[in-house]
Amino acid sequence: AKFDDDTEILELHHPDANSLSFRPNIKKDLQKFIDWIGPLCPENGPDPVSLYRADNRGSTDTEYPSISLLSLNSLHELSKKIGADLDPRRFRGNIWLSGGKPFEEFNWVDQEIAIGNVRLKVVERIERCNATKANPINGKKDIDTLMSLQSNYGHKDFGVYCEVLTSGRLSCGDQLILS
């Protein structure tokens, strides 16, 4: 997906469908989207009927503005348990950390952390959804990440949600400091 702020055109690409360019705020274009996405939805699932704009709000899975913090070490450990190299894009993380122990980030809930000059409060663990089962290249479900998390760790959590306390610029190599 790619959105052009100037033209307000959204471009969508999927390996099992023709590409689509449309303006979500134009009613006739919206119908093009509904017709395009329908065949890509599960047969027994709900049919798409509309698309909604959420002003002044990021697209998050929480009731509060949040960013996700995930660990490459957790990803590598889960990959070993599954027996396949998991692409980080499968988990749609905002910030990826390297170093530390796998799943160590779960211990930071209710704590403040600093990365560079950015301060965050770790709010909660992320319970993952079926989207993580889909290959980020082709969109097809190919690995049951949820079953693997449940059977290996007793939960379906991967990563943590954070609230931004102080914004700033992050750079690769910035160190994380627990408060």
Short mmCIF file of C-alpha atoms in Angstrom, two decimals:
data_model
loop_
_atom_site.label_atom_id
_atom_site.label_comp_id
_atom_site.label_asym_id
_atom_site.label_seq_id
_atom_site.Cartn_x
_atom_site.Cartn_y
_atom_site.Cartn_z
CA ALA A 1 0.00 0.00 0.00
CA LYS A 2 1.17 3.52 -0.79
CA PHE A 3 -0.70 6.77 -0.09
CA ASP A 4 0.07 10.10 -1.76
CA ASP A 5 -0.88 12.95 0.60
CA ASP A 6 -0.94 15.51 -2.21
CA THR A 7 -3.27 13.66 -4.59
CA GLU A 8 -5.01 11.60 -1.86
CA ILE A 9 -4.60 8.52 -4.06
CA LEU A 10 -4.08 5.17 -2.38
CA GLU A 11 -2.27 2.51 -4.41
CA LEU A 12 -2.78 -1.13 -3.46
CA HIS A 13 -0.86 -4.12 -4.79
CA HIS A 14 -1.55 -7.80 -4.11
CA PRO A 15 -0.10 -10.88 -5.84
CA ASP A 16 -3.58 -12.36 -6.42
CA ALA A 17 -5.23 -9.20 -7.79
CA ASN A 18 -4.63 -6.41 -10.25
CA SER A 19 -3.17 -3.26 -8.70
CA LEU A 20 -5.67 -0.62 -7.67
CA SER A 21 -5.33 3.16 -7.40
CA PHE A 22 -8.25 5.04 -5.89
CA ARG A 23 -9.25 8.04 -3.78
CA PRO A 24 -10.83 6.76 -0.55
CA ASN A 25 -12.83 9.97 -0.06
CA ILE A 26 -14.61 9.66 -3.43
CA LYS A 27 -17.76 7.51 -3.28
CA LYS A 28 -17.38 5.90 -6.74
CA ASP A 29 -13.72 5.16 -6.03
CA LEU A 30 -14.66 3.60 -2.70
CA GLN A 31 -16.86 1.09 -4.53
CA LYS A 32 -13.84 0.16 -6.69
CA PHE A 33 -11.99 -0.68 -3.47
CA ILE A 34 -14.88 -2.75 -2.08
CA ASP A 35 -15.08 -4.71 -5.37
CA TRP A 36 -11.28 -5.17 -5.42
CA ILE A 37 -10.86 -6.38 -1.84
CA GLY A 38 -13.92 -8.67 -1.69
CA PRO A 39 -12.31 -11.65 -3.49
CA LEU A 40 -9.25 -11.37 -1.22
CA CYS A 41 -11.30 -11.78 1.99
CA PRO A 42 -11.93 -15.19 3.59
CA GLU A 43 -15.00 -17.00 2.22
CA ASN A 44 -16.64 -17.44 5.61
CA GLY A 45 -15.73 -13.99 6.91
CA PRO A 46 -17.72 -10.78 6.85
CA ASP A 47 -18.06 -8.98 3.51
CA PRO A 48 -16.36 -5.59 3.24
CA VAL A 49 -18.87 -2.75 3.04
CA SER A 50 -17.02 0.51 3.66
CA LEU A 51 -13.81 2.25 4.59
CA TYR A 52 -13.60 4.79 7.40
CA ARG A 53 -11.27 7.71 7.94
CA ALA A 54 -9.94 8.22 11.45
CA ASP A 55 -8.81 11.85 11.76
CA ASN A 56 -6.18 12.92 14.26
CA ARG A 57 -5.40 9.34 15.19
CA GLY A 58 -2.66 6.95 14.25
CA SER A 59 -3.57 3.50 13.02
CA THR A 60 -2.99 1.43 16.14
CA ASP A 61 -4.57 -1.61 17.72
CA THR A 62 -4.84 0.13 21.09
CA GLU A 63 -7.36 2.58 22.53
CA TYR A 64 -4.50 5.01 23.10
CA PRO A 65 -1.83 6.38 20.72
CA SER A 66 0.94 3.79 20.80
CA ILE A 67 4.01 2.49 19.05
CA SER A 68 5.25 -1.08 19.13
CA LEU A 69 8.64 -2.18 20.36
CA LEU A 70 9.85 -5.63 19.28
CA SER A 71 13.03 -7.65 19.73
CA LEU A 72 15.07 -9.28 16.97
CA ASN A 73 16.38 -11.73 19.58
CA SER A 74 12.80 -12.77 20.36
CA LEU A 75 12.16 -13.12 16.63
CA HIS A 76 15.27 -15.30 16.14
CA GLU A 77 14.31 -17.55 19.06
CA LEU A 78 10.75 -17.96 17.75
CA SER A 79 12.15 -18.66 14.27
CA LYS A 80 14.28 -21.48 15.71
CA LYS A 81 11.26 -22.97 17.51
CA ILE A 82 9.21 -22.83 14.30
CA GLY A 83 12.06 -24.04 12.08
CA ALA A 84 11.75 -21.14 9.61
CA ASP A 85 13.24 -17.67 9.33
CA LEU A 86 10.41 -15.29 10.18
CA ASP A 87 10.42 -11.98 8.34
CA PRO A 88 10.17 -9.08 10.85
CA ARG A 89 7.52 -7.44 8.63
CA ARG A 90 5.15 -10.24 9.66
CA PHE A 91 4.85 -8.52 13.07
CA ARG A 92 4.55 -4.92 11.79
CA GLY A 93 6.83 -3.42 14.47
CA ASN A 94 7.61 0.26 14.75
CA ILE A 95 10.92 -0.16 16.59
CA TRP A 96 13.08 -3.28 16.47
CA LEU A 97 15.73 -3.85 19.14
CA SER A 98 18.79 -6.08 18.95
CA GLY A 99 20.67 -7.45 21.93
CA GLY A 100 19.34 -8.59 25.26
CA LYS A 101 17.49 -11.78 26.07
CA PRO A 102 14.54 -13.08 24.04
CA PHE A 103 11.22 -11.75 25.34
CA GLU A 104 13.03 -9.57 27.91
CA GLU A 105 10.81 -6.66 26.82
CA PHE A 106 7.87 -8.26 28.66
CA ASN A 107 9.63 -7.40 31.94
CA TRP A 108 9.49 -3.68 31.11
CA VAL A 109 5.70 -3.28 31.35
CA ASP A 110 4.86 -0.21 33.52
CA GLN A 111 8.45 1.04 33.24
CA GLU A 112 9.86 4.03 31.40
CA ILE A 113 12.67 3.58 28.90
CA ALA A 114 14.85 5.95 26.92
CA ILE A 115 16.14 5.33 23.42
CA GLY A 116 18.37 8.18 22.32
CA ASN A 117 16.49 11.32 23.40
CA VAL A 118 13.08 9.60 23.14
CA ARG A 119 11.30 8.56 26.34
CA LEU A 120 8.64 5.85 26.29
CA LYS A 121 6.41 4.15 28.82
CA VAL A 122 5.97 0.44 28.20
CA VAL A 123 2.22 -0.08 28.65
CA GLU A 124 1.42 -3.68 27.77
CA ARG A 125 2.39 -6.83 25.90
CA ILE A 126 1.06 -7.27 22.38
CA GLU A 127 -1.28 -10.22 21.94
CA ARG A 128 -0.80 -11.12 18.30
CA CYS A 129 -3.54 -11.74 15.75
CA ASN A 130 -3.99 -13.95 12.69
CA ALA A 131 -2.23 -11.36 10.49
CA THR A 132 1.12 -12.69 11.77
CA LYS A 133 0.37 -16.02 10.08
CA ALA A 134 0.53 -14.34 6.65
CA ASN A 135 3.68 -14.15 4.58
CA PRO A 136 4.45 -10.43 4.10
CA ILE A 137 5.58 -11.04 0.51
CA ASN A 138 2.46 -12.74 -0.88
CA GLY A 139 -0.18 -12.29 1.85
CA LYS A 140 -0.84 -16.04 2.10
CA LYS A 141 -1.05 -17.72 5.50
CA ASP A 142 1.92 -20.05 5.68
CA ILE A 143 3.10 -20.31 9.33
CA ASP A 144 0.92 -20.65 12.42
CA THR A 145 2.79 -18.17 14.59
CA LEU A 146 0.00 -18.08 17.18
CA MET A 147 0.07 -21.83 17.75
CA SER A 148 3.85 -21.72 18.02
CA LEU A 149 3.79 -18.89 20.54
CA GLN A 150 1.11 -20.67 22.56
CA SER A 151 2.76 -24.09 22.51
CA ASN A 152 6.28 -22.82 23.21
CA TYR A 153 5.61 -19.97 25.63
CA GLY A 154 2.05 -20.40 26.92
CA HIS A 155 0.80 -17.14 25.37
CA LYS A 156 0.29 -15.42 22.01
CA ASP A 157 2.27 -12.29 22.86
CA PHE A 158 5.09 -10.80 20.81
CA GLY A 159 6.43 -7.32 21.50
CA VAL A 160 5.13 -4.50 23.68
CA TYR A 161 3.08 -1.36 23.14
CA CYS A 162 4.57 1.91 24.33
CA GLU A 163 3.25 5.40 24.92
CA VAL A 164 5.53 8.22 23.78
CA LEU A 165 6.37 10.51 26.70
CA THR A 166 9.01 12.63 24.94
CA SER A 167 9.32 12.60 21.18
CA GLY A 168 12.56 12.98 19.27
CA ARG A 169 14.68 11.40 16.59
CA LEU A 170 15.78 7.77 16.78
CA SER A 171 18.84 6.42 14.99
CA CYS A 172 20.12 2.92 14.36
CA GLY A 173 22.49 2.04 17.17
CA ASP A 174 20.78 4.17 19.84
CA GLN A 175 21.02 2.50 23.22
CA LEU A 176 17.99 1.58 25.30
CA ILE A 177 18.13 2.62 28.94
CA LEU A 178 15.61 1.42 31.55
CA SER A 179 14.49 4.10 34.02
#
